[in-house]
Amino acid sequence: MLVDFELIKRAQGGDNAAFNEVVLAYRKRILGTITRVIARPEDVEDVAQEVFLRLYFSLDQLRTPEVFEPWLYRLTVNAAYDYLRKQRRRPEFRMSDLSEQQVLMADAVAGGKVEHEEQYQKKIRESVDALLGAVSEADRILLMLKEVEGLSLKELEKIYQVNENALKVRLFRARQRVLKAFGASPKGKEPATAG
Amino acid sequence: MNLRGSQDDQLNALFQAYRDACPAPEPDVNFMPHLWRRIEARQNSAFSFRRMANALVTAALAATMLLGVYTAVPHNKAADYSMTYVEALADANSIDTPDIVAPVRLDLSEASR
């Protein structure tokens, strides 16, 4: 826990200063999770604010401060899921839709050569984003939390409020789909992903 | 290592690389002011919605009470309808009305006996 239970109780009681402190303690972690889940840096702050907005208006429904963190994660998952669903309804032009040559041309037009490391990271982000296109938004978030955020099955069980076996099955199927897409991608045929 | 196993490892490595490639961004200096502005905006819209809902509930209650009073008060027409057909007929045609008085039959044969 990044904050003590007393602070959460005070925030629950309507203490805005306490709520402020809770947000300040968790915002970086939530921003990181959302960055990795939605893969759109320009919308990360907006989604994070939506999470804390929902937190503010539903804090009184939290039964015990002990379950605050899984509960905050649940709000994050829901906000990210809503965002991803909206994005699917509003398809936009993305760099990952371009061929490699087109990307290089776009980069050149945008202001010249980017650093090697940045280019590599961008490629990684686009590869993972494209691979996760093989699964639903809900599975994308679940995989992210498990594989990238490193949450345990126990933690996921608390967030999703479903039993461990159901989660295992869902994760297995989602991972199989991503593996299939990975095998079909040029990256999957390459020997390694090291930069 | 078989192909699937190596792909599993590669995928794990890719996810790990993705985590490193997506560090948590530094929050904008306006993060908190924006958040509080959104909270206030939501509170205001919730407040006006609650006020509107209250006004609607009050109006519905008033209408219900008016209807209740209207149906509880006895009306003259209602009294008319509570009469039976025979009573209504008797009311409309009193006993001294000549056309419902039956003609008197005189049995002349008995009178002559």
Short mmCIF file of N, CA and C in Angstrom, two decimals, chain B:
data_model
loop_
_atom_site.label_atom_id
_atom_site.label_comp_id
_atom_site.label_asym_id
_atom_site.label_seq_id
_atom_site.Cartn_x
_atom_site.Cartn_y
_atom_site.Cartn_z
N MET B 1 15.27 -26.83 -27.65
CA MET B 1 13.97 -26.21 -27.34
C MET B 1 13.08 -26.23 -28.58
N ASN B 2 11.83 -26.65 -28.44
CA ASN B 2 10.98 -26.70 -29.62
C ASN B 2 10.55 -25.29 -30.04
N LEU B 3 9.93 -25.23 -31.25
CA LEU B 3 9.59 -23.93 -31.83
C LEU B 3 8.63 -23.16 -30.93
N ARG B 4 7.58 -23.90 -30.39
CA ARG B 4 6.57 -23.22 -29.57
C ARG B 4 7.20 -22.66 -28.29
N GLY B 5 8.13 -23.50 -27.72
CA GLY B 5 8.82 -23.07 -26.50
C GLY B 5 9.67 -21.84 -26.75
N SER B 6 10.34 -21.81 -27.87
CA SER B 6 11.19 -20.65 -28.16
C SER B 6 10.33 -19.42 -28.44
N GLN B 7 9.17 -19.65 -29.06
CA GLN B 7 8.27 -18.52 -29.32
C GLN B 7 7.70 -17.97 -28.01
N ASP B 8 7.44 -18.90 -27.08
CA ASP B 8 6.97 -18.48 -25.75
C ASP B 8 7.99 -17.56 -25.09
N ASP B 9 9.25 -17.99 -25.15
CA ASP B 9 10.32 -17.20 -24.55
C ASP B 9 10.46 -15.85 -25.24
N GLN B 10 10.36 -15.89 -26.57
CA GLN B 10 10.48 -14.64 -27.33
C GLN B 10 9.35 -13.68 -26.99
N LEU B 11 8.15 -14.27 -26.83
CA LEU B 11 7.01 -13.42 -26.49
C LEU B 11 7.20 -12.81 -25.09
N ASN B 12 7.70 -13.63 -24.16
CA ASN B 12 7.98 -13.10 -22.82
C ASN B 12 8.99 -11.97 -22.88
N ALA B 13 10.03 -12.17 -23.71
CA ALA B 13 11.06 -11.14 -23.84
C ALA B 13 10.48 -9.88 -24.47
N LEU B 14 9.56 -10.10 -25.42
CA LEU B 14 8.94 -8.95 -26.07
C LEU B 14 8.09 -8.16 -25.07
N PHE B 15 7.34 -8.88 -24.23
CA PHE B 15 6.52 -8.21 -23.21
C PHE B 15 7.42 -7.44 -22.23
N GLN B 16 8.55 -8.05 -21.89
CA GLN B 16 9.48 -7.38 -20.96
C GLN B 16 10.05 -6.11 -21.61
N ALA B 17 10.39 -6.25 -22.90
CA ALA B 17 10.92 -5.09 -23.63
C ALA B 17 9.85 -4.01 -23.74
N TYR B 18 8.61 -4.45 -23.88
CA TYR B 18 7.49 -3.49 -23.98
C TYR B 18 7.37 -2.69 -22.68
N ARG B 19 7.53 -3.39 -21.56
CA ARG B 19 7.45 -2.71 -20.27
C ARG B 19 8.54 -1.63 -20.16
N ASP B 20 9.75 -2.00 -20.63
CA ASP B 20 10.85 -1.02 -20.58
C ASP B 20 10.62 0.12 -21.57
N ALA B 21 9.95 -0.21 -22.67
CA ALA B 21 9.73 0.82 -23.71
C ALA B 21 8.58 1.76 -23.35
N CYS B 22 7.79 1.38 -22.34
CA CYS B 22 6.65 2.21 -21.92
C CYS B 22 6.79 2.62 -20.46
N PRO B 23 7.72 3.46 -20.14
CA PRO B 23 7.83 3.88 -18.74
C PRO B 23 6.65 4.79 -18.37
N ALA B 24 6.36 4.88 -17.09
CA ALA B 24 5.26 5.76 -16.66
C ALA B 24 5.65 7.20 -16.94
N PRO B 25 4.79 7.94 -17.63
CA PRO B 25 5.14 9.33 -17.94
C PRO B 25 5.06 10.21 -16.69
N GLU B 26 5.80 11.30 -16.71
CA GLU B 26 5.70 12.25 -15.59
C GLU B 26 4.35 12.96 -15.72
N PRO B 27 3.61 13.05 -14.63
CA PRO B 27 2.31 13.73 -14.73
C PRO B 27 2.47 15.20 -15.07
N ASP B 28 1.54 15.70 -15.85
CA ASP B 28 1.54 17.11 -16.23
C ASP B 28 1.35 17.98 -14.98
N VAL B 29 1.91 19.19 -15.02
CA VAL B 29 1.76 20.07 -13.83
C VAL B 29 0.29 20.43 -13.58
N ASN B 30 -0.51 20.36 -14.64
CA ASN B 30 -1.93 20.70 -14.48
C ASN B 30 -2.81 19.48 -14.17
N PHE B 31 -2.17 18.36 -13.88
CA PHE B 31 -2.96 17.14 -13.65
C PHE B 31 -3.99 17.34 -12.53
N MET B 32 -3.52 17.81 -11.38
CA MET B 32 -4.44 17.96 -10.23
C MET B 32 -5.48 19.06 -10.46
N PRO B 33 -5.06 20.27 -10.95
CA PRO B 33 -6.09 21.29 -11.21
C PRO B 33 -7.16 20.81 -12.20
N HIS B 34 -6.73 20.09 -13.26
CA HIS B 34 -7.69 19.56 -14.24
C HIS B 34 -8.63 18.56 -13.58
N LEU B 35 -8.04 17.71 -12.75
CA LEU B 35 -8.87 16.69 -12.08
C LEU B 35 -9.93 17.34 -11.21
N TRP B 36 -9.54 18.35 -10.42
CA TRP B 36 -10.51 19.00 -9.54
C TRP B 36 -11.57 19.75 -10.35
N ARG B 37 -11.16 20.30 -11.48
CA ARG B 37 -12.14 20.98 -12.35
C ARG B 37 -13.17 19.96 -12.86
N ARG B 38 -12.70 18.79 -13.24
CA ARG B 38 -13.62 17.74 -13.73
C ARG B 38 -14.54 17.27 -12.62
N ILE B 39 -13.98 17.14 -11.42
CA ILE B 39 -14.80 16.70 -10.28
C ILE B 39 -15.91 17.72 -10.02
N GLU B 40 -15.53 19.01 -10.02
CA GLU B 40 -16.53 20.06 -9.77
C GLU B 40 -17.60 20.07 -10.86
N ALA B 41 -17.15 19.93 -12.12
CA ALA B 41 -18.12 19.93 -13.23
C ALA B 41 -19.10 18.77 -13.07
N ARG B 42 -18.60 17.60 -12.70
CA ARG B 42 -19.46 16.42 -12.52
C ARG B 42 -20.42 16.63 -11.34
N GLN B 43 -19.88 17.27 -10.28
CA GLN B 43 -20.73 17.53 -9.11
C GLN B 43 -21.87 18.48 -9.48
N ASN B 44 -21.52 19.53 -10.27
CA ASN B 44 -22.54 20.50 -10.67
C ASN B 44 -23.61 19.87 -11.52
N SER B 45 -23.18 19.03 -12.47
CA SER B 45 -24.20 18.41 -13.35
C SER B 45 -25.04 17.41 -12.55
N ALA B 46 -24.39 16.73 -11.59
CA ALA B 46 -25.16 15.80 -10.74
C ALA B 46 -26.15 16.57 -9.89
N PHE B 47 -25.72 17.76 -9.41
CA PHE B 47 -26.59 18.58 -8.56
C PHE B 47 -27.80 19.06 -9.36
N SER B 48 -27.57 19.56 -10.59
CA SER B 48 -28.71 20.07 -11.36
C SER B 48 -29.63 18.92 -11.77
N PHE B 49 -29.06 17.75 -12.02
CA PHE B 49 -29.89 16.59 -12.36
C PHE B 49 -30.75 16.21 -11.15
N ARG B 50 -30.12 16.27 -9.95
CA ARG B 50 -30.88 15.92 -8.74
C ARG B 50 -32.01 16.92 -8.51
N ARG B 51 -31.69 18.22 -8.78
CA ARG B 51 -32.72 19.25 -8.60
C ARG B 51 -33.89 19.01 -9.55
N MET B 52 -33.54 18.66 -10.81
CA MET B 52 -34.57 18.41 -11.81
C MET B 52 -35.42 17.19 -11.41
N ALA B 53 -34.74 16.16 -10.93
CA ALA B 53 -35.44 14.95 -10.51
C ALA B 53 -36.36 15.25 -9.33
N ASN B 54 -35.87 16.08 -8.39
CA ASN B 54 -36.70 16.46 -7.24
C ASN B 54 -37.95 17.22 -7.69
N ALA B 55 -37.75 18.14 -8.64
CA ALA B 55 -38.87 18.94 -9.14
C ALA B 55 -39.90 18.02 -9.79
N LEU B 56 -39.42 17.04 -10.55
CA LEU B 56 -40.33 16.11 -11.22
C LEU B 56 -41.11 15.27 -10.20
N VAL B 57 -40.42 14.82 -9.17
CA VAL B 57 -41.07 14.01 -8.13
C VAL B 57 -42.14 14.84 -7.41
N THR B 58 -41.79 16.11 -7.12
CA THR B 58 -42.76 16.99 -6.44
C THR B 58 -44.00 17.20 -7.31
N ALA B 59 -43.75 17.45 -8.60
CA ALA B 59 -44.86 17.67 -9.53
C ALA B 59 -45.75 16.43 -9.61
N ALA B 60 -45.11 15.25 -9.66
CA ALA B 60 -45.88 14.00 -9.75
C ALA B 60 -46.71 13.79 -8.49
N LEU B 61 -46.13 14.12 -7.34
CA LEU B 61 -46.86 13.97 -6.07
C LEU B 61 -48.06 14.90 -6.02
N ALA B 62 -47.84 16.15 -6.46
CA ALA B 62 -48.92 17.14 -6.46
C ALA B 62 -50.06 16.67 -7.37
N ALA B 63 -49.69 16.17 -8.55
CA ALA B 63 -50.71 15.70 -9.51
C ALA B 63 -51.49 14.52 -8.92
N THR B 64 -50.77 13.62 -8.23
CA THR B 64 -51.43 12.46 -7.62
C THR B 64 -52.43 12.91 -6.55
N MET B 65 -51.99 13.89 -5.74
CA MET B 65 -52.88 14.37 -4.67
C MET B 65 -54.12 15.04 -5.25
N LEU B 66 -53.91 15.84 -6.29
CA LEU B 66 -55.05 16.52 -6.94
C LEU B 66 -56.04 15.50 -7.50
N LEU B 67 -55.51 14.50 -8.15
CA LEU B 67 -56.38 13.45 -8.71
C LEU B 67 -57.14 12.72 -7.60
N GLY B 68 -56.42 12.47 -6.50
CA GLY B 68 -57.04 11.79 -5.36
C GLY B 68 -58.20 12.59 -4.81
N VAL B 69 -57.95 13.89 -4.64
CA VAL B 69 -59.00 14.78 -4.12
C VAL B 69 -60.19 14.80 -5.08
N TYR B 70 -59.88 14.91 -6.37
CA TYR B 70 -60.92 15.00 -7.39
C TYR B 70 -61.81 13.75 -7.38
N THR B 71 -61.17 12.58 -7.26
CA THR B 71 -61.97 11.35 -7.29
C THR B 71 -62.70 11.11 -5.96
N ALA B 72 -62.18 11.69 -4.87
CA ALA B 72 -62.82 11.46 -3.55
C ALA B 72 -64.08 12.31 -3.37
N VAL B 73 -64.08 13.51 -3.98
CA VAL B 73 -65.24 14.41 -3.81
C VAL B 73 -66.42 13.87 -4.62
N PRO B 74 -67.66 13.72 -3.95
CA PRO B 74 -68.80 13.18 -4.70
C PRO B 74 -69.35 14.21 -5.69
N HIS B 75 -69.72 13.74 -6.86
CA HIS B 75 -70.28 14.62 -7.89
C HIS B 75 -71.75 14.26 -8.09
N ASN B 76 -72.56 15.27 -8.56
CA ASN B 76 -74.00 15.05 -8.78
C ASN B 76 -74.25 13.96 -9.79
N LYS B 77 -73.46 14.00 -10.82
CA LYS B 77 -73.61 13.03 -11.90
C LYS B 77 -73.46 11.61 -11.37
N ALA B 78 -72.53 11.50 -10.48
CA ALA B 78 -72.28 10.18 -9.91
C ALA B 78 -73.52 9.68 -9.17
N ALA B 79 -74.22 10.62 -8.50
CA ALA B 79 -75.45 10.25 -7.78
C ALA B 79 -76.50 9.73 -8.74
N ASP B 80 -76.61 10.40 -9.90
CA ASP B 80 -77.57 9.96 -10.92
C ASP B 80 -77.28 8.52 -11.34
N TYR B 81 -76.02 8.26 -11.57
CA TYR B 81 -75.65 6.94 -12.07
C TYR B 81 -75.86 5.84 -11.03
N SER B 82 -75.93 6.25 -9.74
CA SER B 82 -76.08 5.21 -8.73
C SER B 82 -77.52 4.71 -8.63
N MET B 83 -78.48 5.42 -9.30
CA MET B 83 -79.88 4.97 -9.28
C MET B 83 -80.07 3.74 -10.15
N THR B 84 -81.02 2.90 -9.74
CA THR B 84 -81.32 1.73 -10.58
C THR B 84 -82.21 2.18 -11.73
N TYR B 85 -82.38 1.29 -12.69
CA TYR B 85 -83.17 1.63 -13.88
C TYR B 85 -84.63 1.92 -13.47
N VAL B 86 -85.11 1.09 -12.57
CA VAL B 86 -86.52 1.25 -12.15
C VAL B 86 -86.72 2.59 -11.44
N GLU B 87 -85.73 2.93 -10.57
CA GLU B 87 -85.83 4.20 -9.85
C GLU B 87 -85.79 5.37 -10.83
N ALA B 88 -84.92 5.25 -11.80
CA ALA B 88 -84.80 6.33 -12.78
C ALA B 88 -86.09 6.47 -13.57
N LEU B 89 -86.68 5.33 -13.89
CA LEU B 89 -87.94 5.33 -14.66
C LEU B 89 -89.06 5.95 -13.83
N ALA B 90 -89.09 5.58 -12.54
CA ALA B 90 -90.12 6.10 -11.66
C ALA B 90 -89.96 7.60 -11.48
N ASP B 91 -88.69 8.02 -11.42
CA ASP B 91 -88.41 9.44 -11.26
C ASP B 91 -88.90 10.22 -12.46
N ALA B 92 -88.65 9.67 -13.63
CA ALA B 92 -89.01 10.38 -14.86
C ALA B 92 -90.52 10.37 -15.09
N ASN B 93 -91.18 9.32 -14.65
CA ASN B 93 -92.63 9.22 -14.87
C ASN B 93 -93.35 9.05 -13.53
N SER B 94 -93.77 10.15 -12.99
CA SER B 94 -94.43 10.07 -11.67
C SER B 94 -95.78 9.37 -11.79
N ILE B 95 -96.36 8.99 -10.67
CA ILE B 95 -97.59 8.17 -10.66
C ILE B 95 -98.81 8.88 -11.26
N ASP B 96 -98.80 10.21 -11.19
CA ASP B 96 -99.96 10.92 -11.73
C ASP B 96 -99.84 11.23 -13.21
N THR B 97 -98.78 10.69 -13.79
CA THR B 97 -98.67 10.89 -15.24
C THR B 97 -99.71 9.98 -15.91
N PRO B 98 -100.55 10.52 -16.71
CA PRO B 98 -101.67 9.74 -17.25
C PRO B 98 -101.26 8.58 -18.15
N ASP B 99 -100.19 8.73 -18.94
CA ASP B 99 -99.91 7.68 -19.92
C ASP B 99 -99.40 6.38 -19.34
N ILE B 100 -99.00 6.36 -18.09
CA ILE B 100 -98.61 5.03 -17.55
C ILE B 100 -99.72 4.43 -16.66
N VAL B 101 -100.76 5.18 -16.51
CA VAL B 101 -101.89 4.60 -15.75
C VAL B 101 -102.62 3.63 -16.67
N ALA B 102 -102.77 2.43 -16.20
CA ALA B 102 -103.39 1.40 -17.05
C ALA B 102 -104.89 1.71 -17.25
N PRO B 103 -105.40 1.39 -18.43
CA PRO B 103 -106.84 1.64 -18.68
C PRO B 103 -107.70 0.76 -17.76
N VAL B 104 -108.72 1.33 -17.26
CA VAL B 104 -109.62 0.60 -16.34
C VAL B 104 -110.49 -0.33 -17.15
N ARG B 105 -110.48 -1.57 -16.72
CA ARG B 105 -111.33 -2.55 -17.41
C ARG B 105 -112.64 -2.70 -16.63
N LEU B 106 -113.69 -2.57 -17.31
CA LEU B 106 -115.02 -2.72 -16.65
C LEU B 106 -115.66 -4.00 -17.18
N ASP B 107 -115.91 -4.92 -16.27
CA ASP B 107 -116.57 -6.16 -16.69
C ASP B 107 -118.07 -5.98 -16.55
N LEU B 108 -118.67 -5.71 -17.70
CA LEU B 108 -120.08 -5.35 -17.69
C LEU B 108 -120.97 -6.58 -17.42
N SER B 109 -120.48 -7.74 -17.81
CA SER B 109 -121.30 -8.94 -17.64
C SER B 109 -121.55 -9.23 -16.18
N GLU B 110 -120.55 -9.04 -15.35
CA GLU B 110 -120.69 -9.30 -13.91
C GLU B 110 -121.60 -8.25 -13.27
N ALA B 111 -121.54 -7.08 -13.78
CA ALA B 111 -122.35 -5.99 -13.22
C ALA B 111 -123.84 -6.22 -13.49
N SER B 112 -124.13 -6.90 -14.64
CA SER B 112 -125.53 -7.11 -15.00
C SER B 112 -126.15 -8.26 -14.20
N ARG B 113 -125.25 -9.16 -13.58
CA ARG B 113 -125.76 -10.29 -12.82
C ARG B 113 -126.44 -9.95 -11.51
#
